Amino acid sequence: MKMRRLLMLFAIVAASIAASGCGYNTLTTKHEAVKAKWANVETQLQRRADLLNNLIETAKLAGVQEQEVFGTIAKARSQLLNETPILSRLRLSRQESRPQFAAPR
């Protein structure tokens, strides 16, 4: 009877050791899968951060170009108004105040 209990205890200990080894391998596998997926998340975040910096730089350059264009337009308009007779100025200012709409095609 004592031998049977000892054998039963040994079987339980052996089974629990074997089961714990399988559990450890499963946990390790799942941990590695989580680390791999987190690396994908970090890669996407870095990509978005790089795209945001590029977008900001593009907006700055567009602003500079827009200032140059509007500065050139203002300069040309002031020269035109200074060099044209009074009637032409009135006609020009009337044309500028009315928007020109085109019919859709």
Coordinates of C-alpha atoms in Angstrom, one line a residue:
M1 CA 0.0 0.0 0.0
K2 CA 2.8 2.4 0.9
M3 CA 4.6 1.5 -2.3
R4 CA 1.4 2.2 -4.3
R5 CA 1.0 5.7 -2.7
L6 CA 4.7 6.4 -3.4
L7 CA 4.3 5.4 -7.0
M8 CA 1.1 7.5 -7.3
L9 CA 2.9 10.5 -5.8
F10 CA 5.8 10.0 -8.2
A11 CA 3.4 9.8 -11.1
I12 CA 1.7 13.1 -10.1
V13 CA 5.0 14.9 -9.6
A14 CA 6.2 13.6 -13.0
A15 CA 3.0 14.7 -14.7
S16 CA 3.1 18.2 -13.2
I17 CA 6.7 18.6 -14.2
A18 CA 5.9 17.6 -17.7
A19 CA 2.9 19.8 -17.8
S20 CA 4.8 22.8 -16.5
G21 CA 7.4 22.4 -19.2
C22 CA 4.7 22.5 -21.9
G23 CA 3.2 25.6 -20.3
Y24 CA 6.5 27.3 -20.2
N25 CA 7.1 26.7 -23.9
T26 CA 3.6 28.0 -24.7
L27 CA 4.2 31.1 -22.6
T28 CA 7.6 31.7 -24.3
T29 CA 6.0 31.3 -27.8
K30 CA 3.2 33.7 -26.9
H31 CA 5.6 36.2 -25.4
E32 CA 7.7 36.2 -28.6
A33 CA 4.6 36.6 -30.7
V34 CA 3.6 39.7 -28.6
K35 CA 7.1 41.2 -29.0
A36 CA 7.0 40.7 -32.8
K37 CA 3.6 42.4 -33.0
W38 CA 4.7 45.2 -30.8
A39 CA 7.7 45.7 -33.1
N40 CA 5.2 46.1 -36.0
V41 CA 3.3 48.8 -34.0
E42 CA 6.5 50.7 -33.3
T43 CA 7.5 50.5 -37.0
Q44 CA 4.1 52.0 -38.0
L45 CA 4.4 54.7 -35.4
Q46 CA 7.9 55.7 -36.7
R47 CA 6.7 55.7 -40.3
R48 CA 3.8 58.0 -39.4
A49 CA 6.1 60.3 -37.5
D50 CA 8.4 60.5 -40.5
L51 CA 5.4 61.3 -42.8
L52 CA 4.2 64.0 -40.4
N53 CA 7.7 65.7 -40.5
N54 CA 7.6 65.5 -44.3
L55 CA 4.1 67.0 -44.4
I56 CA 5.1 69.9 -42.1
E57 CA 8.2 70.6 -44.3
T58 CA 6.0 70.6 -47.4
A59 CA 3.5 73.0 -45.9
K60 CA 6.3 75.4 -44.9
L61 CA 7.7 75.4 -48.5
A62 CA 4.2 75.9 -49.9
G63 CA 3.7 78.9 -47.6
V64 CA 7.0 80.4 -48.8
Q65 CA 6.0 79.9 -52.4
E66 CA 2.5 81.3 -51.8
Q67 CA 4.0 84.5 -50.2
E68 CA 6.3 84.9 -53.2
V69 CA 3.4 84.5 -55.7
F70 CA 1.1 86.9 -53.8
G71 CA 3.9 89.4 -53.4
T72 CA 4.5 89.4 -57.1
I73 CA 0.8 89.8 -57.8
A74 CA 0.5 92.7 -55.4
K75 CA 3.6 94.4 -56.9
A76 CA 2.3 94.0 -60.4
R77 CA -1.2 95.3 -59.5
S78 CA 0.2 98.4 -57.7
Q79 CA 2.4 99.1 -60.8
L80 CA -0.6 98.7 -63.1
L81 CA -2.7 101.0 -60.9
N82 CA 0.0 103.6 -60.7
E83 CA 0.6 103.7 -64.5
T84 CA -2.9 103.6 -65.8
P85 CA -5.3 106.5 -66.2
I86 CA -8.2 107.1 -63.8
L87 CA -10.9 105.6 -65.9
S88 CA -8.9 102.4 -66.4
R89 CA -8.4 102.2 -62.6
L90 CA -12.2 102.4 -62.0
R91 CA -12.9 99.7 -64.6
L92 CA -10.1 97.5 -63.1
S93 CA -11.4 97.9 -59.6
R94 CA -15.0 97.2 -60.7
Q95 CA -13.8 94.0 -62.4
E96 CA -11.9 92.9 -59.3
S97 CA -14.8 93.4 -57.0
R98 CA -17.2 91.2 -59.1
P99 CA -16.4 87.5 -59.2
Q100 CA -16.4 85.9 -62.6
F101 CA -18.4 82.7 -62.6
A102 CA -18.1 80.1 -65.4
A103 CA -20.8 77.7 -66.2
P104 CA -19.9 74.1 -65.5
R105 CA -19.2 72.0 -68.6

